[in-house]
C-alpha positions as a LaTeX table, in Angstrom:
\begin{tabular}{lrrr}
\hline
Residue & $x$ (\AA) & $y$ (\AA) & $z$ (\AA) \\
\hline
Met1 & 28.67 & 22.89 & 26.75 \\
Ala2 & 28.07 & 24.62 & 30.19 \\
Val3 & 25.13 & 22.29 & 30.24 \\
Thr4 & 26.95 & 19.35 & 29.80 \\
Ile5 & 29.59 & 19.94 & 31.84 \\
Gln6 & 27.16 & 21.67 & 34.46 \\
Asn7 & 25.16 & 18.29 & 33.97 \\
Asp8 & 28.13 & 16.53 & 34.32 \\
Leu9 & 28.93 & 18.27 & 37.82 \\
Ser10 & 25.60 & 17.12 & 39.02 \\
Val11 & 25.60 & 13.26 & 37.99 \\
Tyr12 & 29.51 & 13.16 & 39.89 \\
Ile13 & 28.11 & 15.16 & 43.14 \\
Val14 & 24.84 & 12.39 & 43.21 \\
Ile15 & 27.06 & 9.63 & 42.86 \\
Ile16 & 29.19 & 10.52 & 45.27 \\
His17 & 26.66 & 11.50 & 47.73 \\
Thr18 & 25.60 & 8.13 & 47.32 \\
Leu19 & 28.77 & 6.02 & 47.93 \\
Glu20 & 28.72 & 8.14 & 51.20 \\
Lys21 & 25.87 & 6.81 & 52.18 \\
Leu22 & 26.88 & 3.27 & 51.22 \\
Val23 & 30.00 & 3.53 & 52.30 \\
Leu24 & 28.90 & 5.23 & 56.06 \\
Ser25 & 27.31 & 1.70 & 57.37 \\
Phe26 & 30.99 & 0.33 & 57.09 \\
Thr27 & 32.79 & 0.91 & 60.20 \\
Glu28 & 36.84 & $-0.21$ & 58.99 \\
Ser29 & 37.90 & 3.35 & 56.52 \\
Asn30 & 40.18 & 1.19 & 55.10 \\
Phe31 & 37.41 & $-0.62$ & 53.93 \\
Ser32 & 35.51 & 2.38 & 52.79 \\
Asp33 & 38.61 & 4.25 & 51.12 \\
Lys34 & 39.35 & 1.19 & 48.95 \\
Phe35 & 35.45 & 1.13 & 47.99 \\
Ile36 & 35.45 & 4.56 & 46.86 \\
Lys37 & 38.87 & 4.08 & 45.13 \\
Leu38 & 37.28 & 1.22 & 43.35 \\
Phe39 & 34.43 & 2.65 & 41.93 \\
Ile40 & 36.58 & 5.71 & 41.23 \\
Ala41 & 39.25 & 3.39 & 39.10 \\
Ile42 & 36.39 & 1.93 & 37.59 \\
Tyr43 & 34.65 & 4.88 & 36.22 \\
Ser44 & 37.45 & 6.77 & 35.57 \\
Thr45 & 40.04 & 4.50 & 34.23 \\
Asn46 & 40.88 & 2.48 & 31.58 \\
Gln47 & 42.58 & $-0.40$ & 34.00 \\
Ser48 & 41.92 & $-3.83$ & 34.01 \\
Ser49 & 40.29 & $-5.80$ & 36.48 \\
His50 & 43.71 & $-7.26$ & 37.87 \\
Glu51 & 45.28 & $-3.90$ & 37.73 \\
Ile52 & 42.70 & $-2.34$ & 39.72 \\
Arg53 & 42.86 & $-5.29$ & 42.19 \\
Arg54 & 46.86 & $-5.49$ & 42.38 \\
Thr55 & 46.78 & $-1.19$ & 43.07 \\
Leu56 & 44.09 & $-1.34$ & 45.27 \\
Gln57 & 45.71 & $-4.51$ & 47.51 \\
Ile58 & 41.89 & $-6.48$ & 47.39 \\
Ser59 & 41.75 & $-9.70$ & 46.61 \\
Lys60 & 39.10 & $-11.38$ & 43.42 \\
Pro61 & 36.84 & $-12.28$ & 46.24 \\
Thr62 & 36.34 & $-8.94$ & 47.32 \\
Tyr63 & 36.06 & $-6.89$ & 44.15 \\
Tyr64 & 33.36 & $-9.02$ & 42.72 \\
Arg65 & 31.85 & $-8.78$ & 46.26 \\
Trp66 & 32.11 & $-4.97$ & 46.26 \\
Arg67 & 31.59 & $-4.85$ & 42.03 \\
Lys68 & 27.97 & $-6.71$ & 43.05 \\
Gln69 & 27.41 & $-3.49$ & 45.51 \\
Ile70 & 28.34 & $-0.94$ & 43.09 \\
Leu71 & 25.95 & $-2.41$ & 40.29 \\
Leu72 & 23.31 & $-2.96$ & 43.34 \\
Ile73 & 23.32 & 1.10 & 43.30 \\
Phe74 & 24.57 & 1.94 & 39.60 \\
Pro75 & 23.31 & $-0.85$ & 37.41 \\
Gln76 & 24.52 & 1.96 & 34.22 \\
Ile77 & 27.38 & 1.51 & 34.76 \\
Glu78 & 27.69 & $-2.42$ & 34.25 \\
Lys79 & 29.42 & $-1.65$ & 30.97 \\
Lys80 & 31.72 & $-0.34$ & 32.47 \\
Phe81 & 32.60 & $-3.68$ & 34.21 \\
Ser82 & 32.20 & $-5.45$ & 31.27 \\
Asn83 & 35.04 & $-3.98$ & 29.52 \\
Arg84 & 37.66 & $-5.08$ & 31.74 \\
Arg85 & 40.25 & $-7.95$ & 31.09 \\
\hline
\end{tabular}
């Protein structure tokens, strides 16, 4: 059990570190906050894409553009995006 928790924590740290590096290339802090919140919402909730867009107050084109950018870095989470309706 401890090994699983440690592995999960390591994966989470790598994900956050990679997202931070990606977000550093963007200058508008509101954008970067929403981008990170989108990733976290997809990874950790069961909300529909519409609910996530409404919560983050982002447009449908923005959602899909950011989705594409996230999947370029983390293709293994595509299934989490696909399950949204």
